[in-house]
C-alpha cells in the first residue's frame, strides 16, 4: 500500500485543508479553514474545528486524515497534561511539538497526519513548529500547510514581516487563508483564528461573507 | 551507636514496632562509612568536591571517579557503595536521555532528582532486594532557572539545597559550609572554598592519602558540567593547604 501518496488519495474523511501559524510581536496566530471532504468531491462538514487546544497556551492545527489527527492529538493532550503536572509548570511549546513528533515518527507506517504547533511559553515566548507527516520537527517564524497552502506560498513569502503587530498579523493570516480558500476546492467554509499571547487565548471566527474579497470576486 | 533490630531488621519489607525500617537506616550507615562529598550552589553555578581516599599506592591516578556526568548540564557526586552509585548514575543518564528524546529539551534538575529518588525508593519496598547503599548530590546550571542542587538519600527522598555534605565527615563539612555566604559568591571563588573544606574535614590520622576530585557547572563553563581544569584545581589546592597551615600556626602561638 503506497503510504506516501498526495492528500487527494487519502481514504476516508480527510482534511483537504489550509492551515497556518504566524509569530507576531508578543504572540502567535494560528488559523485554518473549516471544510472536511471525502474524496475531494463531497463536503462532509462545512464547519469543523481544526484548531485543537493541547494546553492552556498551546494549540495545534491538523492536516491529513482527520481520524489519525484526532487520535494523535488526544494522546498528545494526555501526555502533555501529565508532563505539565510533573514539571509543576506550564509546558514548553517545544515539548508539545516533540510529543507530536514522537507519535508521528514512531508510527509513521500506520499514520497519515501532519501538524502545526504554535503557542506561548515563559522561556522562549511565542513559537511556531511544524511536524510533518513522517515526523520531522522544525521551528520557523511562520508556516503554512495543507492542500490549500500550495496556492499561497508566493503571497506569504512576499507579505510576511517579522515583529508585526497583532492587527497586521490578523490581516495577514485572514488574507492568506481567504486566497487559499478561493483557489483550493477542498478548503472552504469559515476562517478560524486563535490569537495566543502571555495574557490568554482569543478565538476569532470570520464567516464566509466577511472574508476579504480580491479583484476577481 | 549500634541500634539492635532484633528480628525487625532482616528485610526492607518489615516495620519495627516503633515505626522504623531498619534496612533503610542500615543503608544510610553504609553511606556514613564512606569518605566525604560536598556540593555547594553559588549565584552562578554549582561546585562539587569529593575526598577520594587512596587505599593503595598502586592505584592509577584518577581512577574510581566519584563524580559522574549525567547529561551535558548535570553532574552527580556520590558517597557510599561505589558500585550502587555507578548503577544509579546509569539510571539517571537514561532518565535524562529519555526526557530529551520525548520532550526535546534538557531535563529540569528537580524532575531528574524526583525520578531517580522514586527509583531508589522502589528498592526500599521489597524483601527480594536491598536498598541502595549510597547517597548522591545532583547539580546543574541552566540559563533560565540558574544553578540547582539536590541530594537523594537511600530512603528515596530528595531535597533541594544551597549546600550539602554526605559521608563520614558530613557534620564537620556542614559546619564549614554554613560559614560561607554562597549566595554572593561566584564559582571561581567557591572552588577554592570547596577545596579548603575537603582538606579541613579530612582526617590525617585515620585516613592517610587522599585525592581531591573537583568539578563544576555554571556560567563559567557555559552550562556544561566538567572537571575543574588542572591549573584552577592546583590553585585551589594550594589555597586550601595554605589556609590549613595558617590555622596550624595560629594554634601553635596559643600554646
GROMACS .gro file of C-alpha atoms in nm:
model
  472
    1UNK     CA    1   0.000   0.000   0.000
    2UNK     CA    2   0.151   0.328  -0.105
    3UNK     CA    3   0.155   0.541   0.207
    4UNK     CA    4   0.336   0.837   0.060
    5UNK     CA    5   0.057   0.946  -0.174
    6UNK     CA    6  -0.071   1.302  -0.201
    7UNK     CA    7  -0.358   1.429   0.009
    8UNK     CA    8  -0.621   1.372  -0.260
    9UNK     CA    9  -0.573   0.995  -0.249
   10UNK     CA   10  -0.628   0.959   0.126
   11UNK     CA   11  -0.901   0.714   0.223
   12UNK     CA   12  -1.189   0.815   0.446
   13UNK     CA   13  -1.256   1.163   0.574
   14UNK     CA   14  -0.956   1.385   0.518
   15UNK     CA   15  -0.886   1.748   0.578
   16UNK     CA   16  -0.800   1.878   0.236
   17UNK     CA   17  -0.728   2.199   0.412
   18UNK     CA   18  -0.537   2.520   0.458
   19UNK     CA   19  -0.366   2.579   0.790
   20UNK     CA   20  -0.111   2.834   0.905
   21UNK     CA   21   0.061   2.978   1.209
   22UNK     CA   22   0.243   3.312   1.231
   23UNK     CA   23   0.455   3.471   1.504
   24UNK     CA   24   0.398   3.839   1.579
   25UNK     CA   25   0.528   4.082   1.836
   26UNK     CA   26   0.411   3.931   2.165
   27UNK     CA   27   0.225   3.622   2.045
   28UNK     CA   28   0.126   3.382   1.769
   29UNK     CA   29  -0.179   3.349   1.549
   30UNK     CA   30  -0.282   3.003   1.440
   31UNK     CA   31  -0.553   2.967   1.178
   32UNK     CA   32  -0.736   2.731   0.947
   33UNK     CA   33  -1.034   2.690   0.718
   34UNK     CA   34  -1.329   2.472   0.824
   35UNK     CA   35  -1.402   2.226   0.543
   36UNK     CA   36  -1.379   1.847   0.567
   37UNK     CA   37  -1.420   1.648   0.247
   38UNK     CA   38  -1.448   1.288   0.130
   39UNK     CA   39  -1.266   1.201  -0.189
   40UNK     CA   40  -1.238   1.564  -0.296
   41UNK     CA   41  -1.594   1.582  -0.427
   42UNK     CA   42  -1.818   1.575  -0.120
   43UNK     CA   43  -1.806   1.824   0.164
   44UNK     CA   44  -1.872   1.617   0.472
   45UNK     CA   45  -1.862   1.918   0.703
   46UNK     CA   46  -1.862   2.292   0.644
   47UNK     CA   47  -1.773   2.391   0.997
   48UNK     CA   48  -1.526   2.153   1.158
   49UNK     CA   49  -1.271   2.281   1.405
   50UNK     CA   50  -0.916   2.205   1.303
   51UNK     CA   51  -0.760   2.407   1.583
   52UNK     CA   52  -0.710   2.178   1.882
   53UNK     CA   53  -0.608   2.316   2.219
   54UNK     CA   54  -0.350   2.083   2.370
   55UNK     CA   55  -0.270   2.305   2.667
   56UNK     CA   56  -0.353   2.648   2.812
   57UNK     CA   57  -0.127   2.839   2.575
   58UNK     CA   58  -0.054   2.576   2.310
   59UNK     CA   59  -0.268   2.493   2.005
   60UNK     CA   60  -0.213   2.269   1.712
   61UNK     CA   61  -0.381   2.251   1.375
   62UNK     CA   62  -0.423   1.930   1.182
   63UNK     CA   63  -0.386   1.824   0.823
   64UNK     CA   64  -0.430   1.484   0.662
   65UNK     CA   65  -0.651   1.205   0.787
   66UNK     CA   66  -0.896   1.350   1.039
   67UNK     CA   67  -0.922   1.023   1.231
   68UNK     CA   68  -0.546   0.988   1.268
   69UNK     CA   69  -0.513   1.352   1.365
   70UNK     CA   70  -0.780   1.328   1.633
   71UNK     CA   71  -0.626   1.012   1.778
   72UNK     CA   72  -0.280   1.168   1.787
   73UNK     CA   73  -0.391   1.496   1.943
   74UNK     CA   74  -0.592   1.311   2.208
   75UNK     CA   75  -0.283   1.112   2.305
   76UNK     CA   76  -0.062   1.419   2.292
   77UNK     CA   77  -0.302   1.617   2.509
   78UNK     CA   78  -0.292   1.344   2.774
   79UNK     CA   79   0.088   1.313   2.768
   80UNK     CA   80   0.136   1.688   2.777
   81UNK     CA   81  -0.103   1.728   3.068
   82UNK     CA   82   0.080   1.462   3.271
   83UNK     CA   83   0.416   1.615   3.181
   84UNK     CA   84   0.300   1.960   3.286
   85UNK     CA   85   0.175   1.834   3.623
   86UNK     CA   86   0.503   1.650   3.688
   87UNK     CA   87   0.706   1.958   3.595
   88UNK     CA   88   0.481   2.177   3.814
   89UNK     CA   89   0.487   2.442   3.543
   90UNK     CA   90   0.321   2.508   3.206
   91UNK     CA   91   0.484   2.301   2.931
   92UNK     CA   92   0.719   2.441   2.669
   93UNK     CA   93   0.581   2.469   2.316
   94UNK     CA   94   0.885   2.267   2.209
   95UNK     CA   95   0.781   1.986   2.443
   96UNK     CA   96   0.431   1.975   2.290
   97UNK     CA   97   0.577   1.968   1.939
   98UNK     CA   98   0.823   1.695   2.042
   99UNK     CA   99   0.544   1.477   2.178
  100UNK     CA  100   0.355   1.505   1.849
  101UNK     CA  101   0.673   1.436   1.658
  102UNK     CA  102   0.748   1.119   1.855
  103UNK     CA  103   0.395   0.990   1.788
  104UNK     CA  104   0.417   1.069   1.416
  105UNK     CA  105   0.769   0.931   1.371
  106UNK     CA  106   0.733   0.610   1.570
  107UNK     CA  107   0.405   0.521   1.396
  108UNK     CA  108   0.481   0.655   1.053
  109UNK     CA  109   0.376   0.331   0.880
  110UNK     CA  110   0.021   0.347   1.010
  111UNK     CA  111  -0.047   0.720   1.032
  112UNK     CA  112  -0.106   0.996   0.784
  113UNK     CA  113  -0.135   1.328   0.967
  114UNK     CA  114   0.078   1.639   0.992
  115UNK     CA  115   0.057   1.926   1.240
  116UNK     CA  116   0.143   2.284   1.302
  117UNK     CA  117   0.203   2.356   1.671
  118UNK     CA  118   0.204   2.712   1.798
  119UNK     CA  119   0.189   2.873   2.136
  120UNK     CA  120   0.348   3.083   2.402
  121UNK     CA  121   0.572   2.977   2.691
  122UNK     CA  122   0.766   3.163   2.958
  123UNK     CA  123   1.108   3.052   2.838
  124UNK     CA  124   1.110   3.142   2.466
  125UNK     CA  125   0.788   3.340   2.422
  126UNK     CA  126   0.583   3.287   2.105
  127UNK     CA  127   0.691   2.996   1.885
  128UNK     CA  128   0.575   2.808   1.575
  129UNK     CA  129   0.672   2.447   1.499
  130UNK     CA  130   0.582   2.225   1.210
  131UNK     CA  131   0.562   1.846   1.242
  132UNK     CA  132   0.549   1.679   0.904
  133UNK     CA  133   0.383   1.350   0.803
  134UNK     CA  134   0.690   1.136   0.866
  135UNK     CA  135   0.783   1.304   1.191
  136UNK     CA  136   1.018   1.593   1.104
  137UNK     CA  137   1.020   1.876   1.358
  138UNK     CA  138   1.114   2.226   1.251
  139UNK     CA  139   1.090   2.565   1.419
  140UNK     CA  140   1.000   2.857   1.194
  141UNK     CA  141   0.880   3.220   1.224
  142UNK     CA  142   0.567   3.123   1.031
  143UNK     CA  143   0.446   2.820   0.844
  144UNK     CA  144   0.162   2.710   0.615
  145UNK     CA  145   0.028   2.362   0.550
  146UNK     CA  146  -0.244   2.153   0.392
  147UNK     CA  147  -0.352   2.119   0.032
  148UNK     CA  148  -0.452   2.485   0.002
  149UNK     CA  149  -0.112   2.608   0.117
  150UNK     CA  150   0.044   2.544  -0.225
  151UNK     CA  151  -0.156   2.836  -0.370
  152UNK     CA  152  -0.035   3.091  -0.119
  153UNK     CA  153   0.340   3.031  -0.088
  154UNK     CA  154   0.407   3.334  -0.307
  155UNK     CA  155   0.172   3.552  -0.106
  156UNK     CA  156   0.312   3.462   0.237
  157UNK     CA  157   0.675   3.482   0.123
  158UNK     CA  158   0.613   3.830  -0.017
  159UNK     CA  159   0.394   3.970   0.261
  160UNK     CA  160   0.544   3.829   0.582
  161UNK     CA  161   0.743   4.066   0.801
  162UNK     CA  162   0.896   3.977   1.139
  163UNK     CA  163   0.761   4.158   1.451
  164UNK     CA  164   0.422   4.253   1.310
  165UNK     CA  165   0.158   4.398   1.536
  166UNK     CA  166  -0.145   4.191   1.635
  167UNK     CA  167  -0.373   4.368   1.385
  168UNK     CA  168  -0.125   4.343   1.098
  169UNK     CA  169  -0.083   3.974   1.172
  170UNK     CA  170  -0.459   3.910   1.185
  171UNK     CA  171  -0.495   4.078   0.846
  172UNK     CA  172  -0.204   3.877   0.705
  173UNK     CA  173  -0.349   3.546   0.825
  174UNK     CA  174  -0.703   3.625   0.711
  175UNK     CA  175  -0.584   3.731   0.365
  176UNK     CA  176  -0.368   3.422   0.325
  177UNK     CA  177  -0.648   3.184   0.420
  178UNK     CA  178  -0.901   3.364   0.200
  179UNK     CA  179  -0.673   3.344  -0.102
  180UNK     CA  180  -0.615   2.974  -0.044
  181UNK     CA  181  -0.985   2.904   0.004
  182UNK     CA  182  -1.051   3.093  -0.318
  183UNK     CA  183  -0.837   2.858  -0.525
  184UNK     CA  184  -0.842   2.521  -0.342
  185UNK     CA  185  -1.163   2.322  -0.386
  186UNK     CA  186  -1.112   2.119  -0.069
  187UNK     CA  187  -1.063   2.425   0.154
  188UNK     CA  188  -1.354   2.649   0.247
  189UNK     CA  189  -1.615   2.745   0.499
  190UNK     CA  190  -1.522   2.996   0.767
  191UNK     CA  191  -1.183   3.114   0.880
  192UNK     CA  192  -1.092   3.014   1.236
  193UNK     CA  193  -0.816   3.214   1.401
  194UNK     CA  194  -0.676   3.182   1.752
  195UNK     CA  195  -0.456   3.457   1.896
  196UNK     CA  196  -0.225   3.325   2.173
  197UNK     CA  197  -0.033   3.564   2.398
  198UNK     CA  198   0.105   3.560   2.751
  199UNK     CA  199  -0.226   3.702   2.875
  200UNK     CA  200  -0.456   3.447   2.717
  201UNK     CA  201  -0.620   3.292   2.417
  202UNK     CA  202  -0.870   3.464   2.187
  203UNK     CA  203  -1.076   3.285   1.924
  204UNK     CA  204  -1.171   3.488   1.616
  205UNK     CA  205  -1.414   3.349   1.356
  206UNK     CA  206  -1.451   3.519   1.018
  207UNK     CA  207  -1.760   3.386   0.837
  208UNK     CA  208  -1.753   3.335   0.461
  209UNK     CA  209  -1.933   3.656   0.372
  210UNK     CA  210  -1.697   3.871   0.581
  211UNK     CA  211  -1.380   3.738   0.419
  212UNK     CA  212  -1.169   3.991   0.227
  213UNK     CA  213  -1.250   3.999  -0.142
  214UNK     CA  214  -0.991   4.023  -0.411
  215UNK     CA  215  -1.008   4.158  -0.762
  216UNK     CA  216  -1.199   3.876  -0.927
  217UNK     CA  217  -1.473   3.825  -0.666
  218UNK     CA  218   2.597   0.376   6.835
  219UNK     CA  219   2.462   0.033   6.749
  220UNK     CA  220   2.087   0.000   6.737
  221UNK     CA  221   1.973  -0.359   6.768
  222UNK     CA  222   1.697  -0.453   6.530
  223UNK     CA  223   1.621  -0.783   6.699
  224UNK     CA  224   1.437  -0.953   6.421
  225UNK     CA  225   1.271  -0.650   6.258
  226UNK     CA  226   1.577  -0.567   6.054
  227UNK     CA  227   1.602  -0.870   5.829
  228UNK     CA  228   1.424  -0.726   5.528
  229UNK     CA  229   1.312  -0.391   5.391
  230UNK     CA  230   0.952  -0.510   5.386
  231UNK     CA  231   0.927  -0.514   5.766
  232UNK     CA  232   0.846  -0.225   6.000
  233UNK     CA  233   0.973  -0.230   6.357
  234UNK     CA  234   0.722  -0.171   6.640
  235UNK     CA  235   0.840   0.188   6.672
  236UNK     CA  236   0.778   0.253   6.304
  237UNK     CA  237   1.128   0.232   6.155
  238UNK     CA  238   1.252   0.040   5.855
  239UNK     CA  239   1.590  -0.076   5.976
  240UNK     CA  240   1.727  -0.186   5.641
  241UNK     CA  241   1.695   0.169   5.511
  242UNK     CA  242   1.870   0.304   5.821
  243UNK     CA  243   2.149   0.049   5.779
  244UNK     CA  244   2.185   0.162   5.418
  245UNK     CA  245   2.235   0.517   5.543
  246UNK     CA  246   2.508   0.387   5.776
  247UNK     CA  247   2.685   0.245   5.471
  248UNK     CA  248   2.695   0.599   5.334
  249UNK     CA  249   2.841   0.727   5.660
  250UNK     CA  250   3.130   0.483   5.629
  251UNK     CA  251   3.237   0.636   5.302
  252UNK     CA  252   3.458   0.940   5.260
  253UNK     CA  253   3.304   1.283   5.229
  254UNK     CA  254   3.148   1.451   4.927
  255UNK     CA  255   3.012   1.805   4.924
  256UNK     CA  256   2.818   2.019   4.681
  257UNK     CA  257   2.761   2.394   4.706
  258UNK     CA  258   2.542   2.620   4.497
  259UNK     CA  259   2.652   2.978   4.440
  260UNK     CA  260   2.500   3.260   4.246
  261UNK     CA  261   2.622   3.148   3.903
  262UNK     CA  262   2.683   2.775   3.932
  263UNK     CA  263   2.741   2.461   4.139
  264UNK     CA  264   3.073   2.317   4.263
  265UNK     CA  265   3.131   1.957   4.379
  266UNK     CA  266   3.423   1.838   4.592
  267UNK     CA  267   3.496   1.477   4.683
  268UNK     CA  268   3.757   1.342   4.925
  269UNK     CA  269   3.865   1.030   4.742
  270UNK     CA  270   4.063   0.803   4.978
  271UNK     CA  271   4.352   0.627   4.809
  272UNK     CA  272   4.373   0.281   4.956
  273UNK     CA  273   4.676   0.166   4.765
  274UNK     CA  274   4.979   0.337   4.614
  275UNK     CA  275   4.940   0.111   4.314
  276UNK     CA  276   4.613   0.279   4.205
  277UNK     CA  277   4.626   0.475   3.882
  278UNK     CA  278   4.568   0.845   3.946
  279UNK     CA  279   4.214   0.948   3.855
  280UNK     CA  280   4.064   0.600   3.864
  281UNK     CA  281   3.745   0.514   4.053
  282UNK     CA  282   3.592   0.855   3.991
  283UNK     CA  283   3.320   0.959   4.230
  284UNK     CA  284   3.183   1.241   4.021
  285UNK     CA  285   2.974   1.145   3.718
  286UNK     CA  286   2.834   1.328   3.419
  287UNK     CA  287   2.464   1.255   3.388
  288UNK     CA  288   2.384   1.485   3.098
  289UNK     CA  289   2.568   1.774   2.945
  290UNK     CA  290   2.433   2.012   3.207
  291UNK     CA  291   2.406   1.775   3.509
  292UNK     CA  292   2.672   1.636   3.741
  293UNK     CA  293   2.648   1.384   4.025
  294UNK     CA  294   2.878   1.337   4.325
  295UNK     CA  295   2.834   1.020   4.531
  296UNK     CA  296   2.911   0.871   4.872
  297UNK     CA  297   2.855   0.513   4.987
  298UNK     CA  298   2.888   0.187   4.798
  299UNK     CA  299   3.051   0.288   4.470
  300UNK     CA  300   2.903   0.002   4.271
  301UNK     CA  301   2.549   0.101   4.377
  302UNK     CA  302   2.628   0.459   4.285
  303UNK     CA  303   2.751   0.363   3.939
  304UNK     CA  304   2.434   0.169   3.871
  305UNK     CA  305   2.223   0.469   3.979
  306UNK     CA  306   2.424   0.701   3.757
  307UNK     CA  307   2.322   0.482   3.463
  308UNK     CA  308   1.959   0.509   3.573
  309UNK     CA  309   1.991   0.887   3.592
  310UNK     CA  310   2.153   0.900   3.249
  311UNK     CA  311   1.870   0.701   3.095
  312UNK     CA  312   1.609   0.923   3.257
  313UNK     CA  313   1.776   1.238   3.127
  314UNK     CA  314   1.818   1.088   2.781
  315UNK     CA  315   1.457   0.965   2.754
  316UNK     CA  316   1.329   1.302   2.868
  317UNK     CA  317   1.526   1.477   2.597
  318UNK     CA  318   1.404   1.227   2.338
  319UNK     CA  319   1.040   1.275   2.435
  320UNK     CA  320   1.023   1.647   2.507
  321UNK     CA  321   1.305   1.795   2.304
  322UNK     CA  322   1.479   1.990   2.583
  323UNK     CA  323   1.718   1.946   2.880
  324UNK     CA  324   1.566   1.775   3.181
  325UNK     CA  325   1.499   2.016   3.472
  326UNK     CA  326   1.704   1.905   3.772
  327UNK     CA  327   1.413   1.885   4.013
  328UNK     CA  328   1.237   1.642   3.782
  329UNK     CA  329   1.550   1.428   3.740
  330UNK     CA  330   1.604   1.422   4.117
  331UNK     CA  331   1.238   1.320   4.169
  332UNK     CA  332   1.262   1.042   3.911
  333UNK     CA  333   1.585   0.893   4.047
  334UNK     CA  334   1.458   0.929   4.403
  335UNK     CA  335   1.143   0.735   4.305
  336UNK     CA  336   1.367   0.461   4.165
  337UNK     CA  337   1.576   0.448   4.483
  338UNK     CA  338   1.257   0.440   4.691
  339UNK     CA  339   1.124   0.141   4.496
  340UNK     CA  340   1.413  -0.067   4.631
  341UNK     CA  341   1.304   0.005   4.987
  342UNK     CA  342   0.969  -0.166   4.945
  343UNK     CA  343   1.051  -0.533   4.887
  344UNK     CA  344   1.226  -0.811   5.070
  345UNK     CA  345   1.366  -0.955   4.748
  346UNK     CA  346   1.605  -0.663   4.700
  347UNK     CA  347   1.816  -0.447   4.927
  348UNK     CA  348   1.810  -0.067   4.937
  349UNK     CA  349   2.086   0.121   4.755
  350UNK     CA  350   2.377   0.192   4.987
  351UNK     CA  351   2.463   0.535   4.852
  352UNK     CA  352   2.359   0.898   4.868
  353UNK     CA  353   2.426   1.137   4.587
  354UNK     CA  354   2.423   1.506   4.512
  355UNK     CA  355   2.297   1.629   4.175
  356UNK     CA  356   2.381   1.971   4.039
  357UNK     CA  357   2.306   2.159   3.722
  358UNK     CA  358   2.309   2.504   3.566
  359UNK     CA  359   2.062   2.647   3.321
  360UNK     CA  360   2.041   2.999   3.179
  361UNK     CA  361   1.678   3.047   3.278
  362UNK     CA  362   1.647   2.854   3.606
  363UNK     CA  363   2.000   2.923   3.726
  364UNK     CA  364   2.204   2.681   3.939
  365UNK     CA  365   2.022   2.394   4.115
  366UNK     CA  366   2.141   2.143   4.376
  367UNK     CA  367   1.955   1.834   4.500
  368UNK     CA  368   2.054   1.548   4.730
  369UNK     CA  369   1.899   1.199   4.732
  370UNK     CA  370   1.950   0.955   5.019
  371UNK     CA  371   1.889   0.576   5.038
  372UNK     CA  372   1.536   0.622   5.168
  373UNK     CA  373   1.441   0.779   4.836
  374UNK     CA  374   1.378   1.137   4.945
  375UNK     CA  375   1.523   1.428   4.753
  376UNK     CA  376   1.592   1.771   4.898
  377UNK     CA  377   1.697   2.096   4.731
  378UNK     CA  378   1.996   2.269   4.889
  379UNK     CA  379   2.226   2.567   4.879
  380UNK     CA  380   2.500   2.347   5.025
  381UNK     CA  381   2.512   1.987   5.145
  382UNK     CA  382   2.756   1.719   5.256
  383UNK     CA  383   2.740   1.339   5.264
  384UNK     CA  384   2.978   1.076   5.401
  385UNK     CA  385   3.178   1.029   5.717
  386UNK     CA  386   3.265   1.393   5.789
  387UNK     CA  387   2.933   1.540   5.685
  388UNK     CA  388   2.870   1.714   6.017
  389UNK     CA  389   3.206   1.888   6.016
  390UNK     CA  390   3.164   1.976   5.650
  391UNK     CA  391   2.815   2.117   5.709
  392UNK     CA  392   2.953   2.341   5.984
  393UNK     CA  393   3.215   2.477   5.746
  394UNK     CA  394   2.962   2.519   5.464
  395UNK     CA  395   2.729   2.717   5.689
  396UNK     CA  396   3.005   2.972   5.744
  397UNK     CA  397   3.008   3.058   5.374
  398UNK     CA  398   2.800   3.327   5.210
  399UNK     CA  399   2.748   3.117   4.900
  400UNK     CA  400   2.463   3.321   4.753
  401UNK     CA  401   2.706   3.608   4.689
  402UNK     CA  402   2.997   3.404   4.561
  403UNK     CA  403   3.097   3.314   4.209
  404UNK     CA  404   3.215   2.969   4.103
  405UNK     CA  405   3.578   3.075   4.084
  406UNK     CA  406   3.573   3.192   4.447
  407UNK     CA  407   3.374   2.888   4.555
  408UNK     CA  408   3.614   2.635   4.403
  409UNK     CA  409   3.883   2.743   4.645
  410UNK     CA  410   3.648   2.726   4.944
  411UNK     CA  411   3.528   2.377   4.848
  412UNK     CA  412   3.886   2.253   4.825
  413UNK     CA  413   3.958   2.410   5.162
  414UNK     CA  414   3.658   2.240   5.327
  415UNK     CA  415   3.762   1.898   5.197
  416UNK     CA  416   4.112   1.949   5.330
  417UNK     CA  417   3.974   2.064   5.666
  418UNK     CA  418   3.744   1.765   5.717
  419UNK     CA  419   4.000   1.510   5.602
  420UNK     CA  420   4.123   1.309   5.897
  421UNK     CA  421   4.502   1.279   5.867
  422UNK     CA  422   4.524   1.024   6.145
  423UNK     CA  423   4.268   0.767   6.040
  424UNK     CA  424   4.286   0.803   5.660
  425UNK     CA  425   4.623   0.868   5.510
  426UNK     CA  426   4.639   0.961   5.145
  427UNK     CA  427   4.356   1.116   4.952
  428UNK     CA  428   4.290   1.265   4.612
  429UNK     CA  429   4.068   1.567   4.574
  430UNK     CA  430   3.810   1.549   4.295
  431UNK     CA  431   3.666   1.884   4.194
  432UNK     CA  432   3.402   1.956   3.933
  433UNK     CA  433   3.175   2.244   3.846
  434UNK     CA  434   2.893   2.355   3.623
  435UNK     CA  435   2.784   2.712   3.575
  436UNK     CA  436   2.812   3.030   3.377
  437UNK     CA  437   3.190   2.985   3.380
  438UNK     CA  438   3.155   2.656   3.188
  439UNK     CA  439   2.862   2.782   2.978
  440UNK     CA  440   2.629   2.531   3.136
  441UNK     CA  441   2.847   2.224   3.077
  442UNK     CA  442   2.936   2.001   3.373
  443UNK     CA  443   3.307   1.919   3.372
  444UNK     CA  444   3.604   1.852   3.600
  445UNK     CA  445   3.773   2.172   3.713
  446UNK     CA  446   4.073   2.246   3.485
  447UNK     CA  447   4.411   2.141   3.617
  448UNK     CA  448   4.551   2.489   3.674
  449UNK     CA  449   4.247   2.614   3.865
  450UNK     CA  450   4.244   2.294   4.070
  451UNK     CA  451   4.610   2.335   4.162
  452UNK     CA  452   4.544   2.694   4.265
  453UNK     CA  453   4.250   2.582   4.479
  454UNK     CA  454   4.453   2.307   4.646
  455UNK     CA  455   4.734   2.549   4.718
  456UNK     CA  456   4.486   2.789   4.877
  457UNK     CA  457   4.345   2.501   5.084
  458UNK     CA  458   4.686   2.383   5.205
  459UNK     CA  459   4.798   2.739   5.286
  460UNK     CA  460   4.480   2.807   5.487
  461UNK     CA  461   4.536   2.491   5.690
  462UNK     CA  462   4.893   2.590   5.765
  463UNK     CA  463   4.783   2.932   5.881
  464UNK     CA  464   4.542   2.772   6.125
  465UNK     CA  465   4.814   2.537   6.248
  466UNK     CA  466   5.048   2.831   6.301
  467UNK     CA  467   4.790   3.024   6.500
  468UNK     CA  468   4.727   2.717   6.715
  469UNK     CA  469   5.096   2.693   6.795
  470UNK     CA  470   5.106   3.057   6.906
  471UNK     CA  471   4.831   2.995   7.158
  472UNK     CA  472   5.029   2.714   7.316
   0.00000   0.00000   0.00000
